[in-house]
Amino acid sequence: MKKLFLLLMIAAFFAACEKTDPVADMEGDVLLKSTADDGVKLVGEHFNLNIIGVREKTMDDDIAAGNVIFVHLLGETQIGLVQGDDYAVLDKNGTDEDGALFQLPDPGFEPYVTELPWGFDTETDYSVYARPLGKPMTGATITTMAELSEIADLIAATEDKKTVRLWENLVDNYGETLLITWGEFIPNPISFERLKGKQTFQNVTAELLSVVYEIDVTYDSDGDGVITDADVTLTFHVRIPIFNELLEGEYWKYDNDGLKLLQLRFYPWGTDMTMEDIEDGWDTL
């Protein structure tokens, strides 16, 4: 209990130094200033979320105030995601059967084919940064999970592909005669390792606010007006923001390997998601 109390005091310190109310209620700059791995100065209003690893199987919901989520110190925890106007911890106890629940705004960008992004709004309304704290030589991994909805199946099956916003660039490049089927979910985990010394914030916007699915696209390569087995099939990637109508059941899968504190900051400026596509090699066929 002493170690848990100390950890809660550390989290409370960060919560006190950094404004922890929803962004809509915050004014002015914070006292602590940091530089992220992408060179951005992390100053100004933001929302701070502390994810704390604990050994206890269950936690009292009233054990800590502020924006805190408790997760298993070792193993997997599910943090459910729901859309709202502001940031809010709706269920801080991730160690029970129901898991934790976190509310956050719509990311604000359009779903798009990563290999054909032009003309689409690929910049988020806010950005997420993270850094691991606590005992060195520990770590954790977060993977955003979501399933495709019935609407995703409907737009893939739509005969008039040019009427679907998501398929516009596919139609422009490969014609209106297309057979589109959803492929595999492509996990895009982000890992954190608590090393010795000062920890740097990472921009984790793409990893935490979107998921990626493959699509197989068969086009009328021989120009006969119909799709046959002789036509060419290409595989593309579609990046979809959480809370989009194409998805359902969004959550963060938090795999912990002893990390006692992961700090997330949400800032009111955008991140271009295509930069992550380039890094992952999803910008070209």
Tab-separated table of C-alpha atoms in Angstrom:
chain	number	residue	atom	x	y	z
A	1	MET	CA	0.000	0.000	0.000
A	2	LYS	CA	2.888	2.389	0.658
A	3	LYS	CA	4.133	2.005	-2.923
A	4	LEU	CA	0.612	2.533	-4.257
A	5	PHE	CA	0.180	5.627	-2.071
A	6	LEU	CA	3.501	7.028	-3.327
A	7	LEU	CA	2.485	6.378	-6.931
A	8	LEU	CA	-0.829	8.138	-6.374
A	9	MET	CA	1.008	11.093	-4.871
A	10	ILE	CA	3.195	11.292	-8.003
A	11	ALA	CA	0.125	11.197	-10.218
A	12	ALA	CA	-1.520	13.855	-8.069
A	13	PHE	CA	1.581	16.033	-8.406
A	14	PHE	CA	1.403	15.909	-12.200
A	15	ALA	CA	-2.323	16.502	-12.078
A	16	ALA	CA	-1.775	19.573	-9.919
A	17	CYS	CA	1.018	20.975	-12.067
A	18	GLU	CA	-0.801	20.373	-15.318
A	19	LYS	CA	-4.388	21.438	-15.834
A	20	THR	CA	-6.483	18.279	-15.657
A	21	ASP	CA	-9.925	19.677	-16.368
A	22	PRO	CA	-11.423	19.248	-19.831
A	23	VAL	CA	-9.863	21.525	-22.435
A	24	ALA	CA	-13.006	23.620	-22.620
A	25	ASP	CA	-12.491	24.698	-19.008
A	26	MET	CA	-8.784	25.507	-19.196
A	27	GLU	CA	-7.049	28.833	-19.639
A	28	GLY	CA	-3.424	29.940	-19.915
A	29	ASP	CA	-0.150	28.039	-20.043
A	30	VAL	CA	0.960	25.323	-17.662
A	31	LEU	CA	4.084	25.461	-15.542
A	32	LEU	CA	5.672	22.296	-16.891
A	33	LYS	CA	6.994	22.573	-20.459
A	34	SER	CA	8.327	19.683	-22.519
A	35	THR	CA	9.486	18.951	-26.043
A	36	ALA	CA	8.100	15.871	-27.798
A	37	ASP	CA	10.015	13.496	-30.042
A	38	ASP	CA	8.599	15.287	-33.112
A	39	GLY	CA	10.066	18.603	-31.955
A	40	VAL	CA	6.764	20.136	-30.853
A	41	LYS	CA	6.860	22.294	-27.711
A	42	LEU	CA	4.236	20.919	-25.352
A	43	VAL	CA	2.958	24.115	-23.766
A	44	GLY	CA	-0.473	25.566	-23.203
A	45	GLU	CA	-3.858	24.148	-22.317
A	46	HIS	CA	-4.277	20.393	-22.416
A	47	PHE	CA	-5.963	17.436	-20.758
A	48	ASN	CA	-3.780	15.063	-18.738
A	49	LEU	CA	-4.586	11.376	-18.167
A	50	ASN	CA	-2.520	9.152	-15.890
A	51	ILE	CA	-2.686	5.378	-16.463
A	52	ILE	CA	-1.435	3.630	-13.325
A	53	GLY	CA	-0.360	0.004	-13.110
A	54	VAL	CA	-1.346	-1.774	-9.872
A	55	ARG	CA	-0.911	-5.281	-8.516
A	56	GLU	CA	-4.279	-5.425	-6.743
A	57	LYS	CA	-6.969	-7.309	-8.645
A	58	THR	CA	-9.648	-4.751	-7.813
A	59	MET	CA	-9.486	-1.090	-6.865
A	60	ASP	CA	-11.826	1.174	-4.931
A	61	ASP	CA	-13.196	3.749	-7.397
A	62	ASP	CA	-12.779	6.459	-4.760
A	63	ILE	CA	-9.110	5.708	-4.031
A	64	ALA	CA	-7.856	8.553	-6.231
A	65	ALA	CA	-9.351	11.727	-7.597
A	66	GLY	CA	-8.503	13.349	-10.891
A	67	ASN	CA	-8.052	11.880	-14.327
A	68	VAL	CA	-6.675	8.455	-13.428
A	69	ILE	CA	-7.212	4.982	-14.867
A	70	PHE	CA	-5.961	1.891	-13.019
A	71	VAL	CA	-4.701	-1.055	-15.086
A	72	HIS	CA	-3.102	-4.392	-14.259
A	73	LEU	CA	0.606	-4.017	-13.546
A	74	LEU	CA	1.178	-7.224	-15.507
A	75	GLY	CA	-1.019	-8.427	-18.320
A	76	GLU	CA	-3.888	-7.017	-20.388
A	77	THR	CA	-6.468	-4.379	-19.476
A	78	GLN	CA	-9.300	-3.101	-21.657
A	79	ILE	CA	-10.019	0.641	-21.709
A	80	GLY	CA	-13.325	1.266	-23.455
A	81	LEU	CA	-13.691	4.424	-25.561
A	82	VAL	CA	-16.835	6.517	-25.979
A	83	GLN	CA	-17.370	9.784	-27.817
A	84	GLY	CA	-18.178	13.011	-25.994
A	85	ASP	CA	-17.699	16.760	-26.231
A	86	ASP	CA	-15.033	16.738	-23.499
A	87	TYR	CA	-12.439	14.392	-22.033
A	88	ALA	CA	-13.590	12.438	-18.977
A	89	VAL	CA	-12.740	9.267	-17.068
A	90	LEU	CA	-16.091	7.498	-16.754
A	91	ASP	CA	-14.745	4.346	-15.080
A	92	LYS	CA	-11.250	4.495	-13.617
A	93	ASN	CA	-11.059	0.856	-12.551
A	94	GLY	CA	-9.655	-1.207	-15.387
A	95	THR	CA	-8.835	-4.175	-13.150
A	96	ASP	CA	-12.378	-5.523	-12.839
A	97	GLU	CA	-14.384	-7.532	-15.358
A	98	ASP	CA	-15.874	-4.437	-17.007
A	99	GLY	CA	-12.538	-2.704	-17.583
A	100	ALA	CA	-12.111	1.080	-17.608
A	101	LEU	CA	-14.026	3.627	-19.681
A	102	PHE	CA	-12.677	6.864	-21.156
A	103	GLN	CA	-14.568	9.594	-23.004
A	104	LEU	CA	-12.884	11.746	-25.655
A	105	PRO	CA	-13.934	13.859	-28.663
A	106	ASP	CA	-14.260	12.820	-32.288
A	107	PRO	CA	-10.720	12.903	-33.794
A	108	GLY	CA	-12.025	15.117	-36.601
A	109	PHE	CA	-10.447	13.614	-39.741
A	110	GLU	CA	-12.009	11.655	-42.601
A	111	PRO	CA	-11.543	7.950	-43.300
A	112	TYR	CA	-9.246	7.637	-46.307
A	113	VAL	CA	-7.290	5.180	-48.418
A	114	THR	CA	-3.701	5.671	-47.238
A	115	GLU	CA	-2.204	5.103	-50.694
A	116	LEU	CA	-4.618	7.698	-52.208
A	117	PRO	CA	-5.113	10.422	-49.562
A	118	TRP	CA	-5.284	13.550	-51.724
A	119	GLY	CA	-8.422	15.646	-51.351
A	120	PHE	CA	-9.291	14.144	-47.959
A	121	ASP	CA	-9.067	15.851	-44.568
A	122	THR	CA	-6.307	13.827	-42.913
A	123	GLU	CA	-5.532	16.182	-40.005
A	124	THR	CA	-6.934	15.590	-36.535
A	125	ASP	CA	-8.621	18.222	-34.370
A	126	TYR	CA	-6.312	17.409	-31.456
A	127	SER	CA	-3.101	15.507	-30.767
A	128	VAL	CA	-2.098	12.907	-28.186
A	129	TYR	CA	1.336	12.605	-26.585
A	130	ALA	CA	2.583	9.981	-24.133
A	131	ARG	CA	5.574	9.229	-21.927
A	132	PRO	CA	6.331	6.366	-19.512
A	133	LEU	CA	7.247	7.129	-15.911
A	134	GLY	CA	7.937	5.056	-12.797
A	135	LYS	CA	10.447	2.249	-12.342
A	136	PRO	CA	13.064	1.968	-15.120
A	137	MET	CA	13.300	-1.085	-17.375
A	138	THR	CA	9.537	-1.606	-17.493
A	139	GLY	CA	7.145	-1.002	-20.353
A	140	ALA	CA	3.671	-1.217	-21.864
A	141	THR	CA	1.975	-1.435	-25.254
A	142	ILE	CA	-1.329	0.096	-26.359
A	143	THR	CA	-3.270	-1.130	-29.384
A	144	THR	CA	-6.463	0.565	-30.542
A	145	MET	CA	-9.077	-2.055	-31.378
A	146	ALA	CA	-12.380	-1.790	-33.270
A	147	GLU	CA	-14.597	-3.913	-35.488
A	148	LEU	CA	-16.133	-2.940	-38.816
A	149	SER	CA	-19.820	-2.010	-38.685
A	150	GLU	CA	-22.627	-3.024	-41.021
A	151	ILE	CA	-22.252	0.350	-42.730
A	152	ALA	CA	-18.707	-0.592	-43.756
A	153	ASP	CA	-20.066	-3.686	-45.471
A	154	LEU	CA	-22.812	-1.655	-47.148
A	155	ILE	CA	-20.485	0.911	-48.717
A	156	ALA	CA	-18.175	-1.855	-49.961
A	157	ALA	CA	-21.138	-3.532	-51.651
A	158	THR	CA	-22.573	-0.327	-53.151
A	159	GLU	CA	-22.750	-0.748	-56.919
A	160	ASP	CA	-22.307	2.930	-57.764
A	161	LYS	CA	-18.878	3.372	-56.143
A	162	LYS	CA	-18.549	7.008	-57.231
A	163	THR	CA	-21.340	7.956	-54.777
A	164	VAL	CA	-19.227	6.869	-51.785
A	165	ARG	CA	-16.861	9.558	-50.526
A	166	LEU	CA	-14.267	7.022	-49.334
A	167	TRP	CA	-13.959	5.436	-52.794
A	168	GLU	CA	-13.645	8.670	-54.818
A	169	ASN	CA	-9.920	8.409	-55.488
A	170	LEU	CA	-10.186	4.709	-56.294
A	171	VAL	CA	-12.828	5.526	-58.927
A	172	ASP	CA	-10.685	8.362	-60.334
A	173	ASN	CA	-7.686	6.049	-60.695
A	174	TYR	CA	-9.228	2.687	-61.599
A	175	GLY	CA	-12.667	3.447	-63.030
A	176	GLU	CA	-16.203	2.917	-61.802
A	177	THR	CA	-16.223	-0.871	-62.290
A	178	LEU	CA	-14.750	-2.022	-58.983
A	179	LEU	CA	-15.162	-4.978	-56.640
A	180	ILE	CA	-14.207	-3.909	-53.101
A	181	THR	CA	-13.972	-6.271	-50.137
A	182	TRP	CA	-12.713	-5.571	-46.633
A	183	GLY	CA	-9.575	-7.462	-45.678
A	184	GLU	CA	-7.680	-7.972	-42.442
A	185	PHE	CA	-7.502	-5.662	-39.459
A	186	ILE	CA	-3.927	-4.319	-39.250
A	187	PRO	CA	-2.884	-3.782	-35.613
A	188	ASN	CA	-0.848	-0.629	-35.106
A	189	PRO	CA	0.465	-0.903	-31.527
A	190	ILE	CA	2.574	1.731	-29.823
A	191	SER	CA	5.113	0.514	-27.256
A	192	PHE	CA	6.641	2.411	-24.361
A	193	GLU	CA	9.835	1.489	-22.565
A	194	ARG	CA	10.747	3.226	-19.311
A	195	LEU	CA	14.489	3.763	-19.598
A	196	LYS	CA	16.784	5.460	-17.124
A	197	GLY	CA	16.973	9.234	-17.222
A	198	LYS	CA	14.563	11.845	-18.579
A	199	GLN	CA	11.641	10.502	-20.575
A	200	THR	CA	10.510	12.148	-23.821
A	201	PHE	CA	6.908	12.491	-24.956
A	202	GLN	CA	5.942	10.602	-28.130
A	203	ASN	CA	3.264	11.707	-30.570
A	204	VAL	CA	0.840	8.764	-30.456
A	205	THR	CA	-2.112	10.423	-32.194
A	206	ALA	CA	-2.346	7.986	-35.112
A	207	GLU	CA	-1.981	4.903	-32.930
A	208	LEU	CA	-4.589	5.927	-30.335
A	209	LEU	CA	-7.198	7.710	-32.472
A	210	SER	CA	-7.516	5.414	-35.495
A	211	VAL	CA	-7.436	1.871	-36.801
A	212	VAL	CA	-6.332	0.485	-40.160
A	213	TYR	CA	-8.048	-2.166	-42.276
A	214	GLU	CA	-6.975	-3.649	-45.592
A	215	ILE	CA	-9.257	-3.578	-48.631
A	216	ASP	CA	-8.922	-5.731	-51.729
A	217	VAL	CA	-9.868	-3.847	-54.901
A	218	THR	CA	-10.428	-5.664	-58.189
A	219	TYR	CA	-10.760	-3.324	-61.159
A	220	ASP	CA	-11.741	-3.796	-64.808
A	221	SER	CA	-8.165	-4.110	-66.057
A	222	ASP	CA	-9.128	-5.502	-69.471
A	223	GLY	CA	-11.825	-2.891	-70.109
A	224	ASP	CA	-14.665	-5.300	-70.893
A	225	GLY	CA	-17.009	-3.619	-68.396
A	226	VAL	CA	-17.274	-6.549	-65.969
A	227	ILE	CA	-15.159	-7.965	-63.158
A	228	THR	CA	-13.809	-11.462	-63.790
A	229	ASP	CA	-11.064	-13.665	-62.370
A	230	ALA	CA	-8.804	-12.368	-65.139
A	231	ASP	CA	-8.885	-8.809	-63.756
A	232	VAL	CA	-6.252	-7.367	-61.432
A	233	THR	CA	-6.718	-7.204	-57.642
A	234	LEU	CA	-4.771	-4.697	-55.550
A	235	THR	CA	-4.557	-4.390	-51.779
A	236	PHE	CA	-4.902	-0.958	-50.136
A	237	HIS	CA	-5.133	0.301	-46.549
A	238	VAL	CA	-7.933	2.400	-45.065
A	239	ARG	CA	-7.286	4.524	-41.968
A	240	ILE	CA	-10.501	5.058	-39.994
A	241	PRO	CA	-10.915	7.414	-37.022
A	242	ILE	CA	-12.440	6.022	-33.845
A	243	PHE	CA	-16.165	6.799	-33.501
A	244	ASN	CA	-16.635	6.850	-37.268
A	245	GLU	CA	-19.783	5.124	-38.553
A	246	LEU	CA	-17.620	2.458	-40.200
A	247	LEU	CA	-16.523	1.181	-36.767
A	248	GLU	CA	-18.007	-0.163	-33.564
A	249	GLY	CA	-16.737	-1.378	-30.194
A	250	GLU	CA	-13.648	0.828	-29.944
A	251	TYR	CA	-11.227	0.279	-27.055
A	252	TRP	CA	-7.563	0.466	-26.098
A	253	LYS	CA	-5.900	-2.860	-25.361
A	254	TYR	CA	-3.311	-2.062	-22.711
A	255	ASP	CA	-0.619	-4.749	-22.360
A	256	ASN	CA	1.475	-3.967	-19.314
A	257	ASP	CA	4.927	-5.302	-18.517
A	258	GLY	CA	5.396	-3.650	-15.151
A	259	LEU	CA	4.995	0.023	-16.116
A	260	LYS	CA	3.575	1.890	-13.126
A	261	LEU	CA	2.682	5.178	-14.786
A	262	LEU	CA	1.942	6.200	-18.355
A	263	GLN	CA	1.127	9.850	-18.865
A	264	LEU	CA	-1.111	10.903	-21.774
A	265	ARG	CA	-1.581	14.521	-22.815
A	266	PHE	CA	-4.262	15.760	-25.216
A	267	TYR	CA	-3.483	19.087	-26.933
A	268	PRO	CA	-5.841	21.226	-29.062
A	269	TRP	CA	-3.774	21.176	-32.262
A	270	GLY	CA	-3.818	18.770	-35.183
A	271	THR	CA	-1.570	15.969	-36.426
A	272	ASP	CA	-1.424	14.949	-40.102
A	273	MET	CA	-2.161	11.236	-40.098
A	274	THR	CA	-0.438	10.657	-43.436
A	275	MET	CA	2.941	11.067	-41.729
A	276	GLU	CA	2.293	7.801	-39.886
A	277	ASP	CA	1.285	6.141	-43.168
A	278	ILE	CA	4.641	7.110	-44.683
A	279	GLU	CA	6.478	5.755	-41.643
A	280	ASP	CA	4.594	2.446	-41.856
A	281	GLY	CA	5.016	2.167	-45.628
A	282	TRP	CA	1.264	2.463	-46.311
A	283	ASP	CA	1.558	5.497	-48.598
A	284	THR	CA	2.422	3.474	-51.714
A	285	LEU	CA	1.327	0.157	-53.220
